[in-house]
Amino acid sequence: MRLLALLLLTTLLAFGADVTGKWKASYDTQNGPREVRFTFQVSDGKLTGTAGGSQGETPISDGKVDGDKVSFTVVTDQWTAVITGTVSADDLKLTAQVGERSIELAAKRVKP
């Protein structure tokens, strides 16, 4: 039984964490907290989807899932954010690098 559980865990990690679905994140700014919504799809380790906020939704690019690590880029007319993070069940800890600025985001999976 332990061997079966270990094999299952190893298989899941090899294919990457399950980030498919909707996520809600927040971060602090000088003007108070801001919210960001992510919608992710994963296929063969490739992460696609959108990032959205008060300005609308933007497609993500260069998305990857490797074990419990995720990375993707969000490009708008005003800025580019390179985002990396770690997923653990329904929690996603992200760091967005926007130019010289680094922003920490904590995201929770939105239950259907």
N, CA, C and O atoms as a DFTB+ gen file, in Angstrom:
448 C
 N C O
     1  1       0.821      -1.196       0.000
     2  2       0.000       0.000       0.000
     3  2       0.870       1.267       0.000
     4  3       0.568       2.230      -0.705
     5  1       1.940       1.260       0.788
     6  2       2.837       2.416       0.821
     7  2       3.491       2.627      -0.531
     8  3       3.668       3.762      -0.973
     9  1       3.850       1.530      -1.188
    10  2       4.482       1.623      -2.502
    11  2       3.515       2.240      -3.506
    12  3       3.918       3.077      -4.314
    13  1       2.258       1.842      -3.467
    14  2       1.255       2.388      -4.368
    15  2       1.081       3.888      -4.132
    16  3       1.008       4.655      -5.092
    17  1       1.014       4.310      -2.886
    18  2       0.878       5.733      -2.557
    19  2       2.103       6.513      -3.037
    20  3       1.962       7.616      -3.566
    21  1       3.287       5.960      -2.861
    22  2       4.505       6.610      -3.306
    23  2       4.531       6.739      -4.825
    24  3       4.914       7.785      -5.350
    25  1       4.132       5.696      -5.531
    26  2       4.084       5.741      -6.990
    27  2       3.086       6.787      -7.479
    28  3       3.365       7.510      -8.435
    29  1       1.928       6.871      -6.830
    30  2       0.927       7.855      -7.204
    31  2       1.456       9.270      -6.983
    32  3       1.299      10.129      -7.850
    33  1       2.070       9.518      -5.849
    34  2       2.629      10.827      -5.551
    35  2       3.709      11.195      -6.560
    36  3       3.736      12.322      -7.054
    37  1       4.594      10.261      -6.869
    38  2       5.666      10.505      -7.830
    39  2       5.084      10.831      -9.201
    40  3       5.577      11.732      -9.880
    41  1       4.060      10.126      -9.612
    42  2       3.418      10.377     -10.896
    43  2       2.793      11.763     -10.931
    44  3       2.937      12.479     -11.922
    45  1       2.102      12.154      -9.865
    46  2       1.483      13.469      -9.820
    47  2       2.527      14.580      -9.881
    48  3       2.326      15.575     -10.577
    49  1       3.630      14.425      -9.167
    50  2       4.675      15.440      -9.188
    51  2       5.345      15.528     -10.548
    52  3       5.733      16.614     -10.980
    53  1       5.484      14.416     -11.216
    54  2       6.112      14.413     -12.540
    55  2       5.280      15.210     -13.537
    56  3       5.834      15.880     -14.408
    57  1       3.949      15.143     -13.418
    58  2       3.088      15.871     -14.335
    59  2       2.820      17.289     -13.875
    60  3       2.277      18.082     -14.644
    61  1       3.171      17.629     -12.681
    62  2       2.986      18.983     -12.182
    63  2       1.761      19.113     -11.300
    64  3       0.881      18.253     -11.269
    65  1       1.744      20.207     -10.597
    66  2       0.656      20.493      -9.667
    67  2      -0.620      20.817     -10.442
    68  3      -0.567      21.234     -11.599
    69  1      -1.738      20.626      -9.805
    70  2      -3.020      20.918     -10.420
    71  2      -3.388      22.374     -10.160
    72  3      -3.905      22.703      -9.092
    73  1      -3.126      23.242     -11.123
    74  2      -3.489      24.652     -10.986
    75  2      -4.658      25.019     -11.887
    76  3      -5.088      26.172     -11.908
    77  1      -5.176      24.046     -12.631
    78  2      -6.302      24.311     -13.523
    79  2      -7.481      24.856     -12.723
    80  3      -7.839      24.321     -11.674
    81  1      -8.072      25.925     -13.238
    82  2      -9.236      26.511     -12.589
    83  2      -9.061      27.996     -12.341
    84  3      -8.187      28.646     -12.916
    85  1      -9.921      28.521     -11.464
    86  2      -9.924      29.952     -11.149
    87  2      -9.282      30.190      -9.794
    88  3      -9.472      29.423      -8.850
    89  1      -8.514      31.277      -9.721
    90  2      -7.803      31.667      -8.515
    91  2      -8.042      33.147      -8.264
    92  3      -8.203      33.929      -9.201
    93  1      -8.062      33.522      -6.990
    94  2      -8.188      34.921      -6.609
    95  2      -6.979      35.277      -5.744
    96  3      -6.698      34.613      -4.747
    97  1      -6.274      36.328      -6.142
    98  2      -5.070      36.760      -5.414
    99  2      -5.240      38.201      -4.964
   100  3      -6.042      38.956      -5.512
   101  1      -4.466      38.557      -3.955
   102  2      -4.459      39.942      -3.504
   103  2      -3.031      40.367      -3.200
   104  3      -2.164      39.548      -2.895
   105  1      -2.814      41.677      -3.294
   106  2      -1.512      42.250      -2.957
   107  2      -1.731      43.669      -2.462
   108  3      -2.751      44.289      -2.763
   109  1      -0.781      44.173      -1.711
   110  2      -0.887      45.506      -1.129
   111  2      -0.214      46.542      -2.019
   112  3       0.838      46.290      -2.607
   113  1      -0.843      47.719      -2.107
   114  2      -0.273      48.853      -2.821
   115  2      -0.308      50.070      -1.904
   116  3      -0.842      50.007      -0.797
   117  1       0.262      51.175      -2.368
   118  2       0.221      52.417      -1.596
   119  2      -1.214      52.912      -1.435
   120  3      -1.529      53.630      -0.486
   121  1      -2.081      52.521      -2.373
   122  2      -3.481      52.949      -2.338
   123  2      -4.407      51.895      -1.750
   124  3      -5.624      51.975      -1.918
   125  1      -3.838      50.902      -1.059
   126  2      -4.652      49.853      -0.461
   127  2      -4.542      48.549      -1.218
   128  3      -3.820      48.459      -2.211
   129  1      -5.262      47.529      -0.748
   130  2      -5.160      46.208      -1.376
   131  2      -5.793      46.179      -2.769
   132  3      -6.763      46.884      -3.047
   133  1      -5.222      45.355      -3.621
   134  2      -5.736      45.127      -4.978
   135  2      -5.986      43.645      -5.154
   136  3      -5.338      42.810      -4.523
   137  1      -6.934      43.330      -6.022
   138  2      -7.273      41.941      -6.288
   139  2      -6.959      41.603      -7.746
   140  3      -7.156      42.419      -8.647
   141  1      -6.468      40.381      -7.955
   142  2      -6.198      39.857      -9.293
   143  2      -6.864      38.496      -9.386
   144  3      -6.826      37.709      -8.440
   145  1      -7.472      38.226     -10.529
   146  2      -8.079      36.915     -10.783
   147  2      -7.270      36.211     -11.864
   148  3      -6.884      36.821     -12.861
   149  1      -7.019      34.936     -11.660
   150  2      -6.337      34.119     -12.655
   151  2      -7.258      32.977     -13.054
   152  3      -7.966      32.417     -12.217
   153  1      -7.246      32.640     -14.325
   154  2      -7.895      31.437     -14.821
   155  2      -6.819      30.648     -15.558
   156  3      -6.232      31.135     -16.524
   157  1      -6.566      29.427     -15.096
   158  2      -5.485      28.614     -15.651
   159  2      -6.004      27.333     -16.281
   160  3      -6.984      26.745     -15.823
   161  1      -5.323      26.911     -17.346
   162  2      -5.491      25.589     -17.926
   163  2      -4.081      25.019     -18.078
   164  3      -3.139      25.753     -18.378
   165  1      -3.940      23.703     -17.867
   166  2      -2.640      23.048     -17.992
   167  2      -2.781      21.858     -18.931
   168  3      -3.710      21.060     -18.810
   169  1      -1.843      21.754     -19.870
   170  2      -1.785      20.613     -20.769
   171  2      -0.323      20.278     -21.021
   172  3       0.425      21.099     -21.551
   173  1       0.083      19.070     -20.639
   174  2       1.473      18.612     -20.829
   175  2       2.505      19.591     -20.263
   176  3       3.539      19.835     -20.885
   177  1       2.225      20.144     -19.097
   178  2       3.166      21.046     -18.444
   179  2       3.104      22.476     -18.942
   180  3       3.794      23.343     -18.406
   181  1       2.282      22.747     -19.969
   182  2       2.149      24.102     -20.485
   183  2       0.961      24.781     -19.809
   184  3      -0.151      24.252     -19.796
   185  1       1.215      25.949     -19.253
   186  2       0.208      26.722     -18.538
   187  2      -0.305      27.835     -19.444
   188  3       0.481      28.623     -19.969
   189  1      -1.625      27.900     -19.629
   190  2      -2.254      28.973     -20.390
   191  2      -3.370      29.556     -19.545
   192  3      -3.721      29.002     -18.503
   193  1      -3.926      30.671     -19.991
   194  2      -5.043      31.260     -19.269
   195  2      -5.017      32.768     -19.322
   196  3      -4.459      33.367     -20.241
   197  1      -5.640      33.382     -18.304
   198  2      -5.746      34.836     -18.244
   199  2      -5.476      35.346     -16.838
   200  3      -5.592      34.621     -15.850
   201  1      -5.109      36.627     -16.786
   202  2      -4.996      37.368     -15.529
   203  2      -5.932      38.557     -15.661
   204  3      -5.964      39.204     -16.708
   205  1      -6.694      38.854     -14.616
   206  2      -7.644      39.950     -14.710
   207  2      -7.727      40.752     -13.438
   208  3      -7.443      40.269     -12.342
   209  1      -8.125      41.993     -13.620
   210  2      -8.314      42.897     -12.495
   211  2      -9.293      43.976     -12.899
   212  3     -10.151      43.758     -13.754
   213  1      -9.167      45.137     -12.287
   214  2     -10.091      46.235     -12.564
   215  2      -9.968      46.756     -13.995
   216  3     -10.886      47.406     -14.494
   217  1      -8.845      46.479     -14.660
   218  2      -8.611      46.951     -16.027
   219  2      -9.031      45.938     -17.090
   220  3      -8.859      46.196     -18.281
   221  1      -9.581      44.786     -16.682
   222  2      -9.983      43.760     -17.635
   223  2      -9.059      42.560     -17.578
   224  3      -8.225      42.452     -16.680
   225  1      -9.209      41.650     -18.547
   226  2      -8.414      40.422     -18.579
   227  2      -7.339      40.486     -19.647
   228  3      -7.515      41.095     -20.702
   229  1      -6.206      39.832     -19.342
   230  2      -5.066      39.773     -20.250
   231  2      -4.594      38.331     -20.333
   232  3      -4.485      37.665     -19.303
   233  1      -4.310      37.828     -21.539
   234  2      -3.792      36.462     -21.652
   235  2      -2.408      36.347     -21.007
   236  3      -1.619      37.292     -21.026
   237  1      -2.130      35.179     -20.441
   238  2      -0.778      34.934     -19.944
   239  2       0.013      34.262     -21.068
   240  3      -0.561      33.665     -21.979
   241  1       1.343      34.372     -20.987
   242  2       2.206      33.740     -21.983
   243  2       3.361      33.057     -21.282
   244  3       3.594      33.270     -20.092
   245  1       4.080      32.237     -22.024
   246  2       5.272      31.533     -21.513
   247  2       4.992      30.762     -20.229
   248  3       5.867      30.663     -19.369
   249  1       3.793      30.216     -20.085
   250  2       3.412      29.527     -18.859
   251  2       3.944      28.110     -18.791
   252  3       3.929      27.379     -19.781
   253  1       4.418      27.728     -17.604
   254  2       4.949      26.389     -17.358
   255  2       4.556      25.914     -15.973
   256  3       4.401      26.706     -15.043
   257  1       4.397      24.600     -15.855
   258  2       4.221      23.951     -14.557
   259  2       5.270      22.864     -14.483
   260  3       5.371      22.023     -15.377
   261  1       6.054      22.881     -13.413
   262  2       7.103      21.882     -13.207
   263  2       7.040      21.448     -11.749
   264  3       7.533      22.146     -10.864
   265  1       6.430      20.291     -11.506
   266  2       6.219      19.854     -10.125
   267  2       5.263      20.803      -9.442
   268  3       4.142      20.995      -9.914
   269  1       5.684      21.408      -8.327
   270  2       4.829      22.369      -7.636
   271  2       5.164      23.815      -8.003
   272  3       4.643      24.746      -7.388
   273  1       6.028      24.009      -9.001
   274  2       6.446      25.351      -9.437
   275  2       5.659      25.786     -10.672
   276  3       5.426      24.996     -11.586
   277  1       5.255      27.053     -10.680
   278  2       4.593      27.630     -11.838
   279  2       5.334      28.896     -12.243
   280  3       5.948      29.566     -11.413
   281  1       5.266      29.212     -13.530
   282  2       5.826      30.469     -14.016
   283  2       5.051      30.895     -15.254
   284  3       4.615      30.059     -16.046
   285  1       4.882      32.206     -15.414
   286  2       4.199      32.749     -16.578
   287  2       4.470      34.244     -16.658
   288  3       5.005      34.844     -15.725
   289  1       4.092      34.836     -17.789
   290  2       4.298      36.254     -18.026
   291  2       2.972      36.903     -18.385
   292  3       2.155      36.323     -19.100
   293  1       2.768      38.113     -17.881
   294  2       1.594      38.913     -18.229
   295  2       2.122      40.210     -18.842
   296  3       2.908      40.928     -18.225
   297  1       1.674      40.499     -20.072
   298  2       2.129      41.692     -20.786
   299  2       0.928      42.578     -21.086
   300  3      -0.057      42.128     -21.672
   301  1       1.018      43.857     -20.675
   302  2      -0.004      44.839     -21.019
   303  2       0.671      45.968     -21.785
   304  3       1.880      45.926     -22.016
   305  1      -0.102      46.976     -22.181
   306  2       0.469      48.149     -22.855
   307  2       1.367      48.954     -21.921
   308  3       2.243      49.688     -22.377
   309  1       1.149      48.816     -20.608
   310  2       1.844      49.648     -19.634
   311  2       3.002      48.955     -18.924
   312  3       3.930      49.627     -18.472
   313  1       2.970      47.600     -18.814
   314  2       4.002      46.894     -18.054
   315  2       4.047      45.422     -18.446
   316  3       3.136      44.894     -19.084
   317  1       5.149      44.773     -18.037
   318  2       5.318      43.324     -18.186
   319  2       5.629      42.763     -16.810
   320  3       6.492      43.283     -16.102
   321  1       4.928      41.703     -16.431
   322  2       5.167      41.040     -15.146
   323  2       5.602      39.604     -15.414
   324  3       4.903      38.844     -16.084
   325  1       6.766      39.246     -14.880
   326  2       7.233      37.860     -14.918
   327  2       6.901      37.276     -13.561
   328  3       7.387      37.745     -12.532
   329  1       6.060      36.237     -13.567
   330  2       5.501      35.720     -12.324
   331  2       5.956      34.281     -12.098
   332  3       5.871      33.440     -12.993
   333  1       6.437      34.017     -10.895
   334  2       6.845      32.671     -10.496
   335  2       6.169      32.353      -9.172
   336  3       5.790      33.248      -8.416
   337  1       6.025      31.049      -8.907
   338  2       5.397      30.703      -7.645
   339  2       5.360      29.220      -7.373
   340  3       5.868      28.399      -8.138
   341  1       4.736      28.909      -6.248
   342  2       4.616      27.536      -5.774
   343  2       3.169      27.278      -5.403
   344  3       2.521      28.097      -4.753
   345  1       2.668      26.114      -5.832
   346  2       1.302      25.731      -5.520
   347  2       1.308      24.613      -4.494
   348  3       2.139      23.706      -4.549
   349  1       0.373      24.688      -3.558
   350  2       0.185      23.655      -2.556
   351  2      -1.313      23.516      -2.334
   352  3      -1.920      24.331      -1.638
   353  1      -1.912      22.481      -2.927
   354  2      -3.358      22.241      -2.846
   355  2      -4.121      23.452      -3.376
   356  3      -4.094      23.716      -4.578
   357  1      -4.806      24.195      -2.494
   358  2      -5.621      25.329      -2.916
   359  2      -4.965      26.675      -2.636
   360  3      -5.639      27.705      -2.651
   361  1      -3.653      26.677      -2.381
   362  2      -2.900      27.903      -2.124
   363  2      -1.820      28.068      -3.185
   364  3      -1.175      27.104      -3.597
   365  1      -1.642      29.304      -3.611
   366  2      -0.635      29.625      -4.613
   367  2       0.112      30.861      -4.135
   368  3      -0.479      31.931      -3.989
   369  1       1.401      30.716      -3.894
   370  2       2.243      31.834      -3.472
   371  2       3.025      32.311      -4.689
   372  3       3.796      31.549      -5.273
   373  1       2.827      33.572      -5.071
   374  2       3.423      34.102      -6.289
   375  2       4.287      35.318      -6.005
   376  3       4.050      36.071      -5.060
   377  1       5.297      35.489      -6.851
   378  2       6.107      36.695      -6.862
   379  2       6.090      37.242      -8.276
   380  3       6.460      36.549      -9.224
   381  1       5.658      38.492      -8.413
   382  2       5.611      39.153      -9.720
   383  2       6.759      40.156      -9.783
   384  3       6.891      41.022      -8.918
   385  1       7.580      40.027     -10.810
   386  2       8.658      40.975     -11.035
   387  2       8.195      41.921     -12.135
   388  3       8.037      41.519     -13.288
   389  1       7.977      43.186     -11.767
   390  2       7.520      44.208     -12.704
   391  2       8.597      45.280     -12.736
   392  3       8.658      46.146     -11.863
   393  1       9.444      45.208     -13.754
   394  2      10.592      46.105     -13.800
   395  2      11.490      45.843     -12.603
   396  3      11.905      44.708     -12.370
   397  1      11.787      46.877     -11.851
   398  2      12.637      46.755     -10.665
   399  2      11.839      46.373      -9.419
   400  3      12.414      46.095      -8.367
   401  1      10.527      46.362      -9.545
   402  2       9.652      46.128      -8.395
   403  2       9.253      44.658      -8.285
   404  3       8.966      44.006      -9.289
   405  1       9.240      44.150      -7.062
   406  2       8.828      42.778      -6.782
   407  2       7.564      42.830      -5.929
   408  3       7.514      43.525      -4.914
   409  1       6.534      42.078      -6.360
   410  2       5.248      42.090      -5.664
   411  2       4.912      40.665      -5.236
   412  3       4.949      39.741      -6.048
   413  1       4.586      40.492      -3.964
   414  2       4.184      39.194      -3.427
   415  2       2.664      39.076      -3.480
   416  3       1.943      39.975      -3.047
   417  1       2.187      37.951      -4.020
   418  2       0.752      37.691      -4.106
   419  2       0.435      36.363      -3.452
   420  3       1.170      35.389      -3.616
   421  1      -0.658      36.325      -2.712
   422  2      -1.153      35.072      -2.132
   423  2      -2.486      34.785      -2.797
   424  3      -3.416      35.586      -2.700
   425  1      -2.587      33.645      -3.474
   426  2      -3.814      33.302      -4.191
   427  2      -4.473      32.079      -3.573
   428  3      -3.810      31.191      -3.037
   429  1      -5.803      32.061      -3.664
   430  2      -6.604      30.917      -3.206
   431  2      -7.436      30.443      -4.385
   432  3      -7.930      31.240      -5.182
   433  1      -7.580      29.114      -4.478
   434  2      -8.421      28.540      -5.518
   435  2      -9.874      28.933      -5.250
   436  3     -10.346      28.869      -4.114
   437  1     -10.579      29.342      -6.313
   438  2     -12.001      29.660      -6.213
   439  2     -12.773      28.372      -6.433
   440  3     -12.672      27.745      -7.488
   441  1     -13.533      27.988      -5.439
   442  2     -14.309      26.742      -5.519
   443  2     -15.507      26.961      -6.432
   444  3     -16.132      28.020      -6.395
   445  1     -15.830      25.955      -7.260
   446  2     -16.983      26.094      -8.176
   447  2     -18.295      26.204      -7.425
   448  3     -19.352      26.326      -8.044
